[in-house]
GROMACS .gro file of C-alpha atoms in nm:
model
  306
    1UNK     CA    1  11.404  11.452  12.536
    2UNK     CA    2  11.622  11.394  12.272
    3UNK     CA    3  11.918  11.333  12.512
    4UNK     CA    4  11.748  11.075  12.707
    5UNK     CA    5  11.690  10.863  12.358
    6UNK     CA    6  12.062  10.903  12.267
    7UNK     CA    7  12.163  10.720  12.596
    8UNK     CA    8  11.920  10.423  12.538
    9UNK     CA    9  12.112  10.403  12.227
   10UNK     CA   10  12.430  10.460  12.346
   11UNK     CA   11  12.386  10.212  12.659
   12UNK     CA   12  12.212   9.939  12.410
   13UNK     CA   13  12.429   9.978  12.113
   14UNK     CA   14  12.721   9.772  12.254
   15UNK     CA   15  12.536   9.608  12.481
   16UNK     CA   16  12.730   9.675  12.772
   17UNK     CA   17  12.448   9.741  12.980
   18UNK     CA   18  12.406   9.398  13.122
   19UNK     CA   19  12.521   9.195  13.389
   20UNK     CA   20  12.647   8.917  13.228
   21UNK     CA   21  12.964   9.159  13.091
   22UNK     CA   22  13.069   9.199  13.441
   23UNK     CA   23  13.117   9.580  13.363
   24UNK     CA   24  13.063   9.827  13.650
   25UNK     CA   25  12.675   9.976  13.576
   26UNK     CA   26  12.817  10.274  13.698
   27UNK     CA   27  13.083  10.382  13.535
   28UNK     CA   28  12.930  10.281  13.218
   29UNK     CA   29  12.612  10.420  13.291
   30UNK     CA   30  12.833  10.833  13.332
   31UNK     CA   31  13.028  10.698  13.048
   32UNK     CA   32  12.670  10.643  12.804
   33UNK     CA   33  12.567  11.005  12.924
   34UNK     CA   34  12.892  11.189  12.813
   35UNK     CA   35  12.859  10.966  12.486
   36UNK     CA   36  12.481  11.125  12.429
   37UNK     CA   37  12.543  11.448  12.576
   38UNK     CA   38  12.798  11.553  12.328
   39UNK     CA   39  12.540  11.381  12.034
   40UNK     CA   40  12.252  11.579  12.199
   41UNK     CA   41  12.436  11.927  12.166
   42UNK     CA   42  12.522  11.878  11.814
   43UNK     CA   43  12.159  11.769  11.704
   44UNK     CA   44  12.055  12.068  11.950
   45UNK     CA   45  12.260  12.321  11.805
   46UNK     CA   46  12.121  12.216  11.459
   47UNK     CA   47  11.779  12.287  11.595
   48UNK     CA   48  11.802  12.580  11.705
   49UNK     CA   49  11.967  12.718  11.398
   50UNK     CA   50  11.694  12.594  11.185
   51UNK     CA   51  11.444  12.732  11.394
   52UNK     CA   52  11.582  13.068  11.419
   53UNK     CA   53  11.672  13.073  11.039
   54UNK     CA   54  11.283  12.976  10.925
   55UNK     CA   55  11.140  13.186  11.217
   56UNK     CA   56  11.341  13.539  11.031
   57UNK     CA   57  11.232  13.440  10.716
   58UNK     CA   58  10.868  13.397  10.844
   59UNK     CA   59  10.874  13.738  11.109
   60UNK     CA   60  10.812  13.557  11.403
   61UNK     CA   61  10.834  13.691  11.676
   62UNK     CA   62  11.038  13.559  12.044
   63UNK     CA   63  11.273  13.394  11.807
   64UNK     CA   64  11.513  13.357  12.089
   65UNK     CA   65  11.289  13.055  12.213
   66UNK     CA   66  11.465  12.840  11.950
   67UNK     CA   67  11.724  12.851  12.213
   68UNK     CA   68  11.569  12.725  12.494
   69UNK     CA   69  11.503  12.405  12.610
   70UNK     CA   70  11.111  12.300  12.625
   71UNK     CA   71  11.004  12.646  12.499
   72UNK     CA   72  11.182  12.561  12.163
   73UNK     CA   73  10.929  12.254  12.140
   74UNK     CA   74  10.633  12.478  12.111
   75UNK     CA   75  10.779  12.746  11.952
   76UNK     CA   76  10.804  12.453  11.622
   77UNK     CA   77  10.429  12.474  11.673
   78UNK     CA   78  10.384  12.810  11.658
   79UNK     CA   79  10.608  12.779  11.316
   80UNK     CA   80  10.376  12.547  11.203
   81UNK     CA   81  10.054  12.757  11.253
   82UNK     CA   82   9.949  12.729  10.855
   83UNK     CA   83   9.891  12.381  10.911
   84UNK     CA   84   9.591  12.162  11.133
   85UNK     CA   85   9.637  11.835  11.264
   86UNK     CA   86   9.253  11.755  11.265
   87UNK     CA   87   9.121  12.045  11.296
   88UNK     CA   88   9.370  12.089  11.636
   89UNK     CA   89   9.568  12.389  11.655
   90UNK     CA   90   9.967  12.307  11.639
   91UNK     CA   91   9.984  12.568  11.877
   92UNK     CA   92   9.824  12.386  12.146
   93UNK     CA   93   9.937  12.030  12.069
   94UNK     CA   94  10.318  12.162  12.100
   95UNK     CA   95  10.253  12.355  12.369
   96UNK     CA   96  10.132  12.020  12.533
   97UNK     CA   97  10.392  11.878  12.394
   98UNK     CA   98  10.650  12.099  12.592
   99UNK     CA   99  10.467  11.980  12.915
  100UNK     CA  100  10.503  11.625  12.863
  101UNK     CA  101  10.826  11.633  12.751
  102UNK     CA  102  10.922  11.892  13.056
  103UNK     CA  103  10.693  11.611  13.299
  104UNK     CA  104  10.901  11.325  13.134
  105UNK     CA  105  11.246  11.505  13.144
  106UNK     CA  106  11.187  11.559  13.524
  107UNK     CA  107  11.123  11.203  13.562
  108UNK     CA  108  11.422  11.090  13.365
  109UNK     CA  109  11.629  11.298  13.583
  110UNK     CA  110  11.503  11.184  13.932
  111UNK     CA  111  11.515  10.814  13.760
  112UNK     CA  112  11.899  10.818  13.628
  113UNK     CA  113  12.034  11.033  13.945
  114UNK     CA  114  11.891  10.758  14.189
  115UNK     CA  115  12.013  10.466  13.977
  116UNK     CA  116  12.384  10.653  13.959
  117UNK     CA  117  12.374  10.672  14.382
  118UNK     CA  118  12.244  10.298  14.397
  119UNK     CA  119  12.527  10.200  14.151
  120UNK     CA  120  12.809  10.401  14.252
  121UNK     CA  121  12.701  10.261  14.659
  122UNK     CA  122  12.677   9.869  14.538
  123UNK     CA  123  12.280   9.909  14.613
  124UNK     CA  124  12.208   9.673  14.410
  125UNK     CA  125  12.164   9.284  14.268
  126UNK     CA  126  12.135   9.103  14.002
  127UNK     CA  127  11.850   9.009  13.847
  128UNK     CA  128  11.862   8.636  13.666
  129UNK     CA  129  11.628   8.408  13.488
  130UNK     CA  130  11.593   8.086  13.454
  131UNK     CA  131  11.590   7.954  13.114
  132UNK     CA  132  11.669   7.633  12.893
  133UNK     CA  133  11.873   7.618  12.601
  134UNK     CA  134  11.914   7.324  12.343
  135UNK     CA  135  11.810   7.130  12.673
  136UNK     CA  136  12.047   7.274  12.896
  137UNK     CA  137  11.894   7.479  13.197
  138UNK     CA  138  12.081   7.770  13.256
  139UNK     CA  139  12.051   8.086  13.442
  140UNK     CA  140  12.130   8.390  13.310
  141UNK     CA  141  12.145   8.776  13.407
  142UNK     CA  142  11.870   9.017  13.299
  143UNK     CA  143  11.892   9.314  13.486
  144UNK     CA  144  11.939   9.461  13.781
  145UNK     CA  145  11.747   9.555  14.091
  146UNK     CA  146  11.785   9.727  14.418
  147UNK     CA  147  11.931   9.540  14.724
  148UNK     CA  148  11.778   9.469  15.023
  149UNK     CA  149  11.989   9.676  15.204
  150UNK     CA  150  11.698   9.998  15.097
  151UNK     CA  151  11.416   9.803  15.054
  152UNK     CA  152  11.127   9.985  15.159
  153UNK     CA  153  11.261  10.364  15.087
  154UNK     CA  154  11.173  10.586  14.821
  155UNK     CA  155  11.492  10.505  14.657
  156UNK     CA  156  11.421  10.139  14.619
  157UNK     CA  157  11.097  10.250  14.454
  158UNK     CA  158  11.242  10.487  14.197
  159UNK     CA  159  11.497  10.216  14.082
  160UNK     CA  160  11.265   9.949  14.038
  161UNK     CA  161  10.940  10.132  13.948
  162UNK     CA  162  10.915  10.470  13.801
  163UNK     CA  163  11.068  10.422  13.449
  164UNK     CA  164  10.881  10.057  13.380
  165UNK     CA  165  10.545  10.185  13.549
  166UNK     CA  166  10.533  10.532  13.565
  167UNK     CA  167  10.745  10.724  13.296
  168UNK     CA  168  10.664  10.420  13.012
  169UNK     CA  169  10.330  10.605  12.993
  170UNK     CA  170  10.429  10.949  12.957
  171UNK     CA  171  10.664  10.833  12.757
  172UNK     CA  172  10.356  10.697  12.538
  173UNK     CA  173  10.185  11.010  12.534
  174UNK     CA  174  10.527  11.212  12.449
  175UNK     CA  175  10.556  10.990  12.134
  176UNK     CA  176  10.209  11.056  12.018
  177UNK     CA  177  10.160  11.424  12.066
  178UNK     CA  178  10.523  11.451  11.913
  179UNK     CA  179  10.382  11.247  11.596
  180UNK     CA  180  10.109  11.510  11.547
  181UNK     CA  181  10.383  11.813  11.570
  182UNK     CA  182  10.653  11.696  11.355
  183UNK     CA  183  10.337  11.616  11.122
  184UNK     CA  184  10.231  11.958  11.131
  185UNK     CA  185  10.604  12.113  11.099
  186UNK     CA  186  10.683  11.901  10.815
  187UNK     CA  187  10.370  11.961  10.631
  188UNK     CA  188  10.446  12.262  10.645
  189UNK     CA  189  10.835  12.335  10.508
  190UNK     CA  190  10.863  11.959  10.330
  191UNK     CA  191  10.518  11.882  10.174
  192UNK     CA  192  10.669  11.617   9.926
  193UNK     CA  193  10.824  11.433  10.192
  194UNK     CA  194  10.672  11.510  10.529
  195UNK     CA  195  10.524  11.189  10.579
  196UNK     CA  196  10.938  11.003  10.575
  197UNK     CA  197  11.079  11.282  10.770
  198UNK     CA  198  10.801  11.243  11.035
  199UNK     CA  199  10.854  10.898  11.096
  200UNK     CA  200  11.195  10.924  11.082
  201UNK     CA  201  11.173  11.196  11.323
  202UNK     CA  202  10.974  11.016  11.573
  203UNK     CA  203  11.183  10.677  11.538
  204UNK     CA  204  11.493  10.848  11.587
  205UNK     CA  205  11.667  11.138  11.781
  206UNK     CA  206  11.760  11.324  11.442
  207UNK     CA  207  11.457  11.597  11.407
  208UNK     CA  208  11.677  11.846  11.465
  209UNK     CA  209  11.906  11.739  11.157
  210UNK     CA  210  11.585  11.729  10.978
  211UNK     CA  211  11.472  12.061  11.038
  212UNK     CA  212  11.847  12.196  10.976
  213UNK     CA  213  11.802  12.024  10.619
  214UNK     CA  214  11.466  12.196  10.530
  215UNK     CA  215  11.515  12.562  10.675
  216UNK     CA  216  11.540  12.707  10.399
  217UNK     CA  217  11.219  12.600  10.249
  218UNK     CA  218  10.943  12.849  10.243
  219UNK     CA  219  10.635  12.775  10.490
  220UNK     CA  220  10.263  12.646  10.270
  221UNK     CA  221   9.969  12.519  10.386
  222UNK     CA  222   9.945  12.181  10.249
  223UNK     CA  223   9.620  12.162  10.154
  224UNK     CA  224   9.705  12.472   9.898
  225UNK     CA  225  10.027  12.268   9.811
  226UNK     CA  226   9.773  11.982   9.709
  227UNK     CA  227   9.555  12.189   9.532
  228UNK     CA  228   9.841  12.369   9.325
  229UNK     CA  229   9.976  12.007   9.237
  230UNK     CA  230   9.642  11.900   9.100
  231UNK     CA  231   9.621  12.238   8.912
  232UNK     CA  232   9.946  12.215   8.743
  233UNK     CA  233   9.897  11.793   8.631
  234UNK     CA  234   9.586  11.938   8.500
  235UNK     CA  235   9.728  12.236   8.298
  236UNK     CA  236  10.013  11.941   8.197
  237UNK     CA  237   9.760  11.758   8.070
  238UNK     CA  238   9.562  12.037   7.894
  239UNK     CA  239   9.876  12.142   7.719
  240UNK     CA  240   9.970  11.790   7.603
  241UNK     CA  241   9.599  11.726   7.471
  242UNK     CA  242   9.610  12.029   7.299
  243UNK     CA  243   9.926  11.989   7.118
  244UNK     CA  244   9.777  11.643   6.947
  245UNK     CA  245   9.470  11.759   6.876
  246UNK     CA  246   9.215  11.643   7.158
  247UNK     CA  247   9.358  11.309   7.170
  248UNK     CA  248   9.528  11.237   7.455
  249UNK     CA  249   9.746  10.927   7.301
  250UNK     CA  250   9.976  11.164   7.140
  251UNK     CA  251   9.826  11.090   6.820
  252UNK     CA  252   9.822  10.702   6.874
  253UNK     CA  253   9.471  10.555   6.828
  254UNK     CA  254   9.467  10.243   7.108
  255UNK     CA  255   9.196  10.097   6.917
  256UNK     CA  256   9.393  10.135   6.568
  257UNK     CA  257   9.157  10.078   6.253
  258UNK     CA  258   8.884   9.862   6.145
  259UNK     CA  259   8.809   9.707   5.834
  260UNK     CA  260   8.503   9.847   5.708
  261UNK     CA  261   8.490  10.114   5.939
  262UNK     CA  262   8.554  10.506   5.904
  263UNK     CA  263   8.740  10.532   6.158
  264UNK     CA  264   8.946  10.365   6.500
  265UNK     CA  265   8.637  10.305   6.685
  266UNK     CA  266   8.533   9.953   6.797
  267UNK     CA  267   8.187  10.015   6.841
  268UNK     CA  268   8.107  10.175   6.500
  269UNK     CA  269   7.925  10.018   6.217
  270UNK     CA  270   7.950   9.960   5.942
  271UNK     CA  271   7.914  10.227   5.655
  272UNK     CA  272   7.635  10.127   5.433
  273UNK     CA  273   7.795  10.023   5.068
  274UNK     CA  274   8.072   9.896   5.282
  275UNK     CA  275   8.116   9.458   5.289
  276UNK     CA  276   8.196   9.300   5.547
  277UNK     CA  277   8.527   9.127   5.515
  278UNK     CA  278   8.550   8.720   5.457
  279UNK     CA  279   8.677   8.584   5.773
  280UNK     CA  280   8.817   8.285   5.559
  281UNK     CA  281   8.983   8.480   5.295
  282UNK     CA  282   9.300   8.386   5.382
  283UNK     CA  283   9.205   8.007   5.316
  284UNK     CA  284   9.102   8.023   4.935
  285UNK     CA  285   8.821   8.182   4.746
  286UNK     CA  286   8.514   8.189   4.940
  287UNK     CA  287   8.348   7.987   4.612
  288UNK     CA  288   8.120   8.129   4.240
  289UNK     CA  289   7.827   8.312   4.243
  290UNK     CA  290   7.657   7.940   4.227
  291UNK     CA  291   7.772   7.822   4.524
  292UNK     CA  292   8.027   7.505   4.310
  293UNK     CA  293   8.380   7.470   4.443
  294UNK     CA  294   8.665   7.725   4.286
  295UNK     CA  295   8.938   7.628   4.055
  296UNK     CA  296   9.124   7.291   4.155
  297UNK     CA  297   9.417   7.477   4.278
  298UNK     CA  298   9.252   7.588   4.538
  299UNK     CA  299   9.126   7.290   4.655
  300UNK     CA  300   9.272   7.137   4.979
  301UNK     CA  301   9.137   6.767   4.806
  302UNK     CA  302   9.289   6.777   4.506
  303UNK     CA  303   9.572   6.542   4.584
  304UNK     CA  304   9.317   6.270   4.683
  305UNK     CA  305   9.117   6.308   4.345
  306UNK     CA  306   9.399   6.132   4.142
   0.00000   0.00000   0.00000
């Protein structure tokens, strides 16, 4: 499947693909497949080696199916077979999986094969629109469909139908059971970052790469990967109390001291015998035992009294 998301990008990437270049759909349609053959092969290759290298380490067995087309897709399943998607096996969601994908390559086939007869016969139009630009109506190429010449064969159909009605679905499903595998696979021999390689797998043709980069990572359930993390924060965090006495500051009291209190807690009272310090100490004394003002030099009128 791979191969037939490396020509999309390799037909799209220049944009060559289009009418309005004048280019011959044809020879740049065989020249877009060698492009993403040769890409497919290497990502391929990488596959395979990863699959074969984790399958020894794991003793699977058939480990030559990381060598085969379509039965390489569910063998990453049955790699994968410490880990649940929902409660679904990833046994049977990659070996559907393998049937899409072998239902979708078939298409694909049928699909590009017809479009290289209709192009390399000139069994074909172009296919404009109609638009306006900064007030200016011009037409413009979009596309390309077949000529009237076949209208009404099976051929005709194919070209204009099956990939935008029929293969855009399985297509759909494809991308959705492949989300739940890669999941699975990745949860499996990347737990810290399964949920990046995933996406990454499923937005572009480079699983294969990614596998190649994690084969030599031993196979965990997650769930017991989770668990062990929480574990060791919590032994971390044992330790670390431990070493400062109970207190998990480190020895810093966030609520520092209080005057009049025995200690750095807020909500503690006062200690009886203890007094309560004079919020406006800072100002002066607070006044005598008979209530008359203090001396006159600390009295904020005494300028005025001359």
């Amino acid at each position: 499947m791979e191969f037939f998301e490396l020509l999309y990008y390799s037909l799209s990437f220049y944009d060559i693909f289009s009418p309005a270049n004048n280019s011959d759909p044809f020879t740049v349609l065989w020249v877009s497949m060698i492009v993403a053959g040769v890409l497919f092969v290497a990502v391929y290759v990488l596959q395979a080696i990863a699959l074969w290298t984790i399958s020894g380490r794991e003793g699977c067995k058939h480990r030559w199916m990381a060598f085969i087309p379509f039965l390489n897709t569910y063998y990453i399943g049955v790699l994968s077979d410490k880990n649940r998607f929902y409660n679904m096996s990833s046994k049977a969601l990659s070996l559907a999986l393998a049937i899409v994908e072998l239902l979708l390559v078939a298409g694909y086939i049928v699909y590009y094969a017809v479009a290289g007869i209709i192009y390399a016969g000139g069994l074909y139009e172009i296919q404009t629109q109609t638009v306006t630009i900064m007030g200016q109506t011009q037409t413009i190429a979009v596309g390309y469909v077949s000529s009237s010449r076949i209208a009404g064969t099976w051929f005709a159909w194919v070209f204009d139908y099956l990939e935008g009605y029929v293969l855009v679905w399985i297509n759909l499903a494809y991308i959705l059971l492949n989300v739940f595998v890669v999941i699975s696979f990745f949860q499996t021999y990347a737990c810290r970052r399964y949920v990046l390689m995933s996406f990454a797998s499923v937005l572009f043709p480079v699983k294969g790469v990614l596998m190649f980069a994690v084969r030599n990572n031993k196979g965990m359930n997650y769930r017991d990967y989770v668990r062990g993390e929480q574990r060791r924060r919590y032994e971390m965090y044992q330790q670390y109390t431990s070493q400062n006495g109970g207190n998990p500051y480190g020895g810093y009291n966030p609520y520092g001291s209080r005057p009049g209190t025995s200690s750095g807690d807020p909500y503690q009272s006062p200690r009886s015998g203890d007094s309560a310090p004079d919020p406006f100490d800072g100002l002066g004394s607070s006044g005598n035992s008979q209530g008359t003002a203090s001396s006159s030099d600390d009295d904020p009128f005494d300028e005025f009294k001359k």
